[in-house]
Structure formats: C-alpha cells, structure tokens
Amino acid sequence: MKRVFFIPIFFCLSLLTGCFGYPRLLSYPFDSGGRSLNSLASELNPQISGRYIVFITDRRGSQDVYMFDTVTRDLVDLPGLNSFDAIATHPSVSQDGRYIVFGASRQGRSAIFLYDRDTRQSRNLTANLQSEVRNPTISADGRRIAFESSNNGQWDILVYDRNGQPLNIPQEPR
C-alpha cells in the first residue's frame, strides 16, 4: 500500500514568508559611483539594526566601514571613522545608529573600536588587552560590546561597556 503525505500549502508558504511577510527581499539600486548600498566594490560583513545597515567595503582602496540608512536610502556620513592605516572588519551598529563597533588591524595588531556619531570620534576599547581580538557586536541600546579574545590561549567571549570597562558576567555554578 502506497502512503501519501500531504503538506498543507499554508505551512509551506509560511516557511517561505514567515510572519507578516518576513523575510522579504529588499531591492536597492546599484550605483557605479559608490553612493548607495550596492556598488562595484566588495561589500563584506553586513549587519543590520533597526533602520541601519553597516558593512565593510573597499570603495576607496582600503577596507572601510560604511553605513546605509534604509529609510532615507542613502549612505550616512561617518567623519573621522575610517583611516588609511587600518583594515576594518565586522562592524555592528546600535539600534539608533549612534554607536558603531568594529574590529581593526593596524601594523599587525588587532583592536576593537567604538565610533560615536554624535562626537565623531573613535576609541580603542581593547588598548589594554595583550591579545588578538575579533568579531565585535554591540547591544541594541549601545551600552554593551561583546567580542572574541585569545587572551587565555583560546578564543573566549568578553563583554565590555562602551567606556571600555570589562563587565563581570556571572555564571551559574556547575
């Protein structure tokens, strides 16, 4: 006897569209001049939070952090963020777009930087760490930054506040 299985159509459609039409395909125009989200350059490590998308691009000949506002459909000016002597990686942005955290390598040394759009300044959060660091992410409210550190000979996760102070995250006893 042959068995026939029925998968309800609404179930299949819900897997493709999720709740209330998500995920959805966002289409942003290509701009050969590099003034939009998509360009001829390499676009790496996109992260989205709220209305903002941050990513790494080599549009100016070096790996720089860019931010795109999905509401205005424009790139956001980030004065003082990028420098020619650093290779930026893995950006992350707070929900309101004020804070951007990213990894950077200068002269073979890695660091985690926090950029404040209000003050237009970057600060090295890991200057006192004598280890490799990578893959930062920032909380939605911009208060906490988590990243990987090889301080103990293995990759551990550290959590700092935006002032560069380590936070003691209590663990359950085992």
PDB file of C-alpha atoms in Angstrom:
ATOM      1  CA  MET A   1       0.000   0.000   0.000  1.00  0.00           C
ATOM      2  CA  LYS A   2       1.373   3.340  -1.013  1.00  0.00           C
ATOM      3  CA  ARG A   3       1.273   6.132   1.578  1.00  0.00           C
ATOM      4  CA  VAL A   4       0.635   9.685   0.550  1.00  0.00           C
ATOM      5  CA  PHE A   5       1.697  12.563   2.756  1.00  0.00           C
ATOM      6  CA  PHE A   6       0.103  15.969   2.458  1.00  0.00           C
ATOM      7  CA  ILE A   7       1.887  19.110   3.467  1.00  0.00           C
ATOM      8  CA  PRO A   8      -0.603  21.894   3.867  1.00  0.00           C
ATOM      9  CA  ILE A   9       0.033  24.720   1.440  1.00  0.00           C
ATOM     10  CA  PHE A  10      -0.256  27.382   4.144  1.00  0.00           C
ATOM     11  CA  PHE A  11       2.548  25.662   6.078  1.00  0.00           C
ATOM     12  CA  CYS A  12       4.887  25.750   3.084  1.00  0.00           C
ATOM     13  CA  LEU A  13       4.068  29.372   2.370  1.00  0.00           C
ATOM     14  CA  SER A  14       4.665  30.319   5.996  1.00  0.00           C
ATOM     15  CA  LEU A  15       8.172  28.825   5.788  1.00  0.00           C
ATOM     16  CA  LEU A  16       8.925  30.989   2.785  1.00  0.00           C
ATOM     17  CA  THR A  17       7.422  34.219   4.041  1.00  0.00           C
ATOM     18  CA  GLY A  18       7.471  33.918   7.832  1.00  0.00           C
ATOM     19  CA  CYS A  19       5.188  36.036   9.969  1.00  0.00           C
ATOM     20  CA  PHE A  20       3.628  39.061   8.312  1.00  0.00           C
ATOM     21  CA  GLY A  21       5.570  38.681   5.070  1.00  0.00           C
ATOM     22  CA  TYR A  22       9.084  38.327   6.532  1.00  0.00           C
ATOM     23  CA  PRO A  23      11.653  37.651   5.284  1.00  0.00           C
ATOM     24  CA  ARG A  24      11.230  39.991   2.403  1.00  0.00           C
ATOM     25  CA  LEU A  25      13.527  40.799  -0.460  1.00  0.00           C
ATOM     26  CA  LEU A  26      14.927  44.300  -0.231  1.00  0.00           C
ATOM     27  CA  SER A  27      15.987  45.782  -3.511  1.00  0.00           C
ATOM     28  CA  TYR A  28      18.379  48.713  -3.508  1.00  0.00           C
ATOM     29  CA  PRO A  29      19.641  50.128  -6.779  1.00  0.00           C
ATOM     30  CA  PHE A  30      23.172  49.549  -7.986  1.00  0.00           C
ATOM     31  CA  ASP A  31      25.291  52.720  -8.128  1.00  0.00           C
ATOM     32  CA  SER A  32      28.531  52.507 -10.099  1.00  0.00           C
ATOM     33  CA  GLY A  33      29.696  55.707  -8.354  1.00  0.00           C
ATOM     34  CA  GLY A  34      29.591  54.005  -4.916  1.00  0.00           C
ATOM     35  CA  ARG A  35      26.955  56.332  -3.435  1.00  0.00           C
ATOM     36  CA  SER A  36      24.435  53.630  -2.489  1.00  0.00           C
ATOM     37  CA  LEU A  37      24.314  50.280  -0.724  1.00  0.00           C
ATOM     38  CA  ASN A  38      25.434  48.293  -3.766  1.00  0.00           C
ATOM     39  CA  SER A  39      28.467  49.200  -5.878  1.00  0.00           C
ATOM     40  CA  LEU A  40      31.266  47.711  -7.985  1.00  0.00           C
ATOM     41  CA  ALA A  41      33.395  47.281  -4.835  1.00  0.00           C
ATOM     42  CA  SER A  42      33.435  44.331  -2.463  1.00  0.00           C
ATOM     43  CA  GLU A  43      30.814  44.630   0.300  1.00  0.00           C
ATOM     44  CA  LEU A  44      31.602  42.450   3.328  1.00  0.00           C
ATOM     45  CA  ASN A  45      30.122  41.545   6.730  1.00  0.00           C
ATOM     46  CA  PRO A  46      26.757  43.352   6.530  1.00  0.00           C
ATOM     47  CA  GLN A  47      24.941  43.792   9.847  1.00  0.00           C
ATOM     48  CA  ILE A  48      21.526  45.353  10.318  1.00  0.00           C
ATOM     49  CA  SER A  49      19.981  47.018  13.347  1.00  0.00           C
ATOM     50  CA  GLY A  50      16.790  48.995  13.100  1.00  0.00           C
ATOM     51  CA  ARG A  51      16.943  51.174  10.011  1.00  0.00           C
ATOM     52  CA  TYR A  52      20.730  50.959   9.584  1.00  0.00           C
ATOM     53  CA  ILE A  53      22.985  48.548   7.708  1.00  0.00           C
ATOM     54  CA  VAL A  54      26.721  48.678   8.400  1.00  0.00           C
ATOM     55  CA  PHE A  55      29.224  46.883   6.212  1.00  0.00           C
ATOM     56  CA  ILE A  56      32.852  46.823   5.114  1.00  0.00           C
ATOM     57  CA  THR A  57      33.722  47.974   1.614  1.00  0.00           C
ATOM     58  CA  ASP A  58      36.873  48.672  -0.377  1.00  0.00           C
ATOM     59  CA  ARG A  59      35.361  51.550  -2.373  1.00  0.00           C
ATOM     60  CA  ARG A  60      38.271  53.892  -1.511  1.00  0.00           C
ATOM     61  CA  GLY A  61      41.001  51.282  -1.887  1.00  0.00           C
ATOM     62  CA  SER A  62      41.048  50.194   1.774  1.00  0.00           C
ATOM     63  CA  GLN A  63      38.653  48.202   3.954  1.00  0.00           C
ATOM     64  CA  ASP A  64      36.388  50.865   5.462  1.00  0.00           C
ATOM     65  CA  VAL A  65      33.165  50.898   7.493  1.00  0.00           C
ATOM     66  CA  TYR A  66      30.110  52.300   5.719  1.00  0.00           C
ATOM     67  CA  MET A  67      26.560  52.782   6.982  1.00  0.00           C
ATOM     68  CA  PHE A  68      23.368  52.825   4.937  1.00  0.00           C
ATOM     69  CA  ASP A  69      20.051  54.265   6.143  1.00  0.00           C
ATOM     70  CA  THR A  70      17.215  52.090   4.803  1.00  0.00           C
ATOM     71  CA  VAL A  71      14.633  54.841   5.396  1.00  0.00           C
ATOM     72  CA  THR A  72      16.365  57.676   3.518  1.00  0.00           C
ATOM     73  CA  ARG A  73      18.030  55.132   1.178  1.00  0.00           C
ATOM     74  CA  ASP A  74      21.350  56.981   1.464  1.00  0.00           C
ATOM     75  CA  LEU A  75      24.828  56.366   2.823  1.00  0.00           C
ATOM     76  CA  VAL A  76      25.399  58.019   6.202  1.00  0.00           C
ATOM     77  CA  ASP A  77      28.385  60.332   6.545  1.00  0.00           C
ATOM     78  CA  LEU A  78      30.853  58.981   9.148  1.00  0.00           C
ATOM     79  CA  PRO A  79      33.540  61.685   9.544  1.00  0.00           C
ATOM     80  CA  GLY A  80      36.640  60.605  11.442  1.00  0.00           C
ATOM     81  CA  LEU A  81      35.771  56.897  11.365  1.00  0.00           C
ATOM     82  CA  ASN A  82      37.925  55.387   8.630  1.00  0.00           C
ATOM     83  CA  SER A  83      41.687  55.714   8.241  1.00  0.00           C
ATOM     84  CA  PHE A  84      44.066  54.544   5.530  1.00  0.00           C
ATOM     85  CA  ASP A  85      46.399  52.799   8.003  1.00  0.00           C
ATOM     86  CA  ALA A  86      43.742  50.412   9.367  1.00  0.00           C
ATOM     87  CA  ILE A  87      41.936  47.394   7.950  1.00  0.00           C
ATOM     88  CA  ALA A  88      38.385  47.396   9.324  1.00  0.00           C
ATOM     89  CA  THR A  89      36.323  44.230   9.879  1.00  0.00           C
ATOM     90  CA  HIS A  90      33.000  43.038  11.321  1.00  0.00           C
ATOM     91  CA  PRO A  91      31.047  46.225  12.066  1.00  0.00           C
ATOM     92  CA  SER A  92      27.939  46.297  14.242  1.00  0.00           C
ATOM     93  CA  VAL A  93      25.577  49.209  14.918  1.00  0.00           C
ATOM     94  CA  SER A  94      23.298  50.158  17.806  1.00  0.00           C
ATOM     95  CA  GLN A  95      19.549  50.339  17.148  1.00  0.00           C
ATOM     96  CA  ASP A  96      19.523  54.164  16.977  1.00  0.00           C
ATOM     97  CA  GLY A  97      22.617  54.266  14.738  1.00  0.00           C
ATOM     98  CA  ARG A  98      24.630  56.385  17.171  1.00  0.00           C
ATOM     99  CA  TYR A  99      27.309  53.786  18.015  1.00  0.00           C
ATOM    100  CA  ILE A 100      29.278  51.620  15.599  1.00  0.00           C
ATOM    101  CA  VAL A 101      31.675  48.981  16.880  1.00  0.00           C
ATOM    102  CA  PHE A 102      34.181  47.300  14.579  1.00  0.00           C
ATOM    103  CA  GLY A 103      37.417  45.361  14.538  1.00  0.00           C
ATOM    104  CA  ALA A 104      40.517  46.919  13.017  1.00  0.00           C
ATOM    105  CA  SER A 105      44.065  45.873  12.408  1.00  0.00           C
ATOM    106  CA  ARG A 106      46.937  48.369  12.425  1.00  0.00           C
ATOM    107  CA  GLN A 107      50.537  47.310  11.939  1.00  0.00           C
ATOM    108  CA  GLY A 108      49.614  43.678  12.624  1.00  0.00           C
ATOM    109  CA  ARG A 109      47.811  44.402  15.918  1.00  0.00           C
ATOM    110  CA  SER A 110      44.062  43.864  16.220  1.00  0.00           C
ATOM    111  CA  ALA A 111      41.734  46.052  18.282  1.00  0.00           C
ATOM    112  CA  ILE A 112      38.050  46.744  18.842  1.00  0.00           C
ATOM    113  CA  PHE A 113      36.958  50.335  18.225  1.00  0.00           C
ATOM    114  CA  LEU A 114      33.779  52.173  19.166  1.00  0.00           C
ATOM    115  CA  TYR A 115      32.705  55.114  16.997  1.00  0.00           C
ATOM    116  CA  ASP A 116      30.229  57.673  18.370  1.00  0.00           C
ATOM    117  CA  ARG A 117      28.377  59.508  15.599  1.00  0.00           C
ATOM    118  CA  ASP A 118      27.476  62.378  17.950  1.00  0.00           C
ATOM    119  CA  THR A 119      31.076  63.182  18.918  1.00  0.00           C
ATOM    120  CA  ARG A 120      32.550  61.893  15.609  1.00  0.00           C
ATOM    121  CA  GLN A 121      35.294  60.085  17.486  1.00  0.00           C
ATOM    122  CA  SER A 122      36.603  56.520  17.598  1.00  0.00           C
ATOM    123  CA  ARG A 123      38.008  54.972  20.746  1.00  0.00           C
ATOM    124  CA  ASN A 124      40.078  51.797  21.087  1.00  0.00           C
ATOM    125  CA  LEU A 125      38.222  49.680  23.665  1.00  0.00           C
ATOM    126  CA  THR A 126      40.906  46.990  23.849  1.00  0.00           C
ATOM    127  CA  ALA A 127      44.119  49.038  24.126  1.00  0.00           C
ATOM    128  CA  ASN A 128      44.922  47.366  27.471  1.00  0.00           C
ATOM    129  CA  LEU A 129      44.449  43.797  26.194  1.00  0.00           C
ATOM    130  CA  GLN A 130      47.577  41.964  25.101  1.00  0.00           C
ATOM    131  CA  SER A 131      45.708  39.509  22.887  1.00  0.00           C
ATOM    132  CA  GLU A 132      44.118  39.145  19.490  1.00  0.00           C
ATOM    133  CA  VAL A 133      40.501  40.320  19.313  1.00  0.00           C
ATOM    134  CA  ARG A 134      37.821  39.853  16.662  1.00  0.00           C
ATOM    135  CA  ASN A 135      34.114  39.771  15.746  1.00  0.00           C
ATOM    136  CA  PRO A 136      32.613  42.542  17.885  1.00  0.00           C
ATOM    137  CA  THR A 137      28.881  43.116  18.279  1.00  0.00           C
ATOM    138  CA  ILE A 138      27.019  45.862  20.119  1.00  0.00           C
ATOM    139  CA  SER A 139      23.782  45.654  22.074  1.00  0.00           C
ATOM    140  CA  ALA A 140      20.719  47.382  20.626  1.00  0.00           C
ATOM    141  CA  ASP A 141      20.919  50.152  23.258  1.00  0.00           C
ATOM    142  CA  GLY A 142      24.663  50.660  22.606  1.00  0.00           C
ATOM    143  CA  ARG A 143      25.694  50.011  26.213  1.00  0.00           C
ATOM    144  CA  ARG A 144      27.494  46.649  25.871  1.00  0.00           C
ATOM    145  CA  ILE A 145      30.004  45.287  23.385  1.00  0.00           C
ATOM    146  CA  ALA A 146      30.804  41.579  23.104  1.00  0.00           C
ATOM    147  CA  PHE A 147      33.799  40.256  21.178  1.00  0.00           C
ATOM    148  CA  GLU A 148      36.204  37.335  20.968  1.00  0.00           C
ATOM    149  CA  SER A 149      39.626  37.471  22.640  1.00  0.00           C
ATOM    150  CA  SER A 150      42.512  34.997  22.620  1.00  0.00           C
ATOM    151  CA  ASN A 151      43.810  36.215  25.979  1.00  0.00           C
ATOM    152  CA  ASN A 152      43.951  32.748  27.590  1.00  0.00           C
ATOM    153  CA  GLY A 153      45.331  30.825  24.621  1.00  0.00           C
ATOM    154  CA  GLN A 154      41.826  30.068  23.397  1.00  0.00           C
ATOM    155  CA  TRP A 155      39.045  32.198  21.949  1.00  0.00           C
ATOM    156  CA  ASP A 156      36.845  33.491  24.786  1.00  0.00           C
ATOM    157  CA  ILE A 157      33.957  35.948  24.703  1.00  0.00           C
ATOM    158  CA  LEU A 158      34.469  39.193  26.599  1.00  0.00           C
ATOM    159  CA  VAL A 159      31.803  41.802  27.321  1.00  0.00           C
ATOM    160  CA  TYR A 160      32.722  45.467  27.839  1.00  0.00           C
ATOM    161  CA  ASP A 161      30.694  48.582  28.473  1.00  0.00           C
ATOM    162  CA  ARG A 162      31.002  51.373  25.931  1.00  0.00           C
ATOM    163  CA  ASN A 163      33.559  53.117  28.162  1.00  0.00           C
ATOM    164  CA  GLY A 164      35.950  50.202  27.602  1.00  0.00           C
ATOM    165  CA  GLN A 165      35.499  48.590  31.022  1.00  0.00           C
ATOM    166  CA  PRO A 166      35.103  44.791  31.238  1.00  0.00           C
ATOM    167  CA  LEU A 167      31.779  43.640  32.636  1.00  0.00           C
ATOM    168  CA  ASN A 168      31.671  40.736  35.068  1.00  0.00           C
ATOM    169  CA  ILE A 169      29.020  38.398  33.705  1.00  0.00           C
ATOM    170  CA  PRO A 170      28.123  35.958  36.495  1.00  0.00           C
ATOM    171  CA  GLN A 171      27.867  32.302  35.562  1.00  0.00           C
ATOM    172  CA  GLU A 172      25.725  29.611  37.101  1.00  0.00           C
ATOM    173  CA  PRO A 173      27.765  27.244  39.281  1.00  0.00           C
ATOM    174  CA  ARG A 174      28.292  23.843  37.684  1.00  0.00           C
TER     175      ARG A 174
END
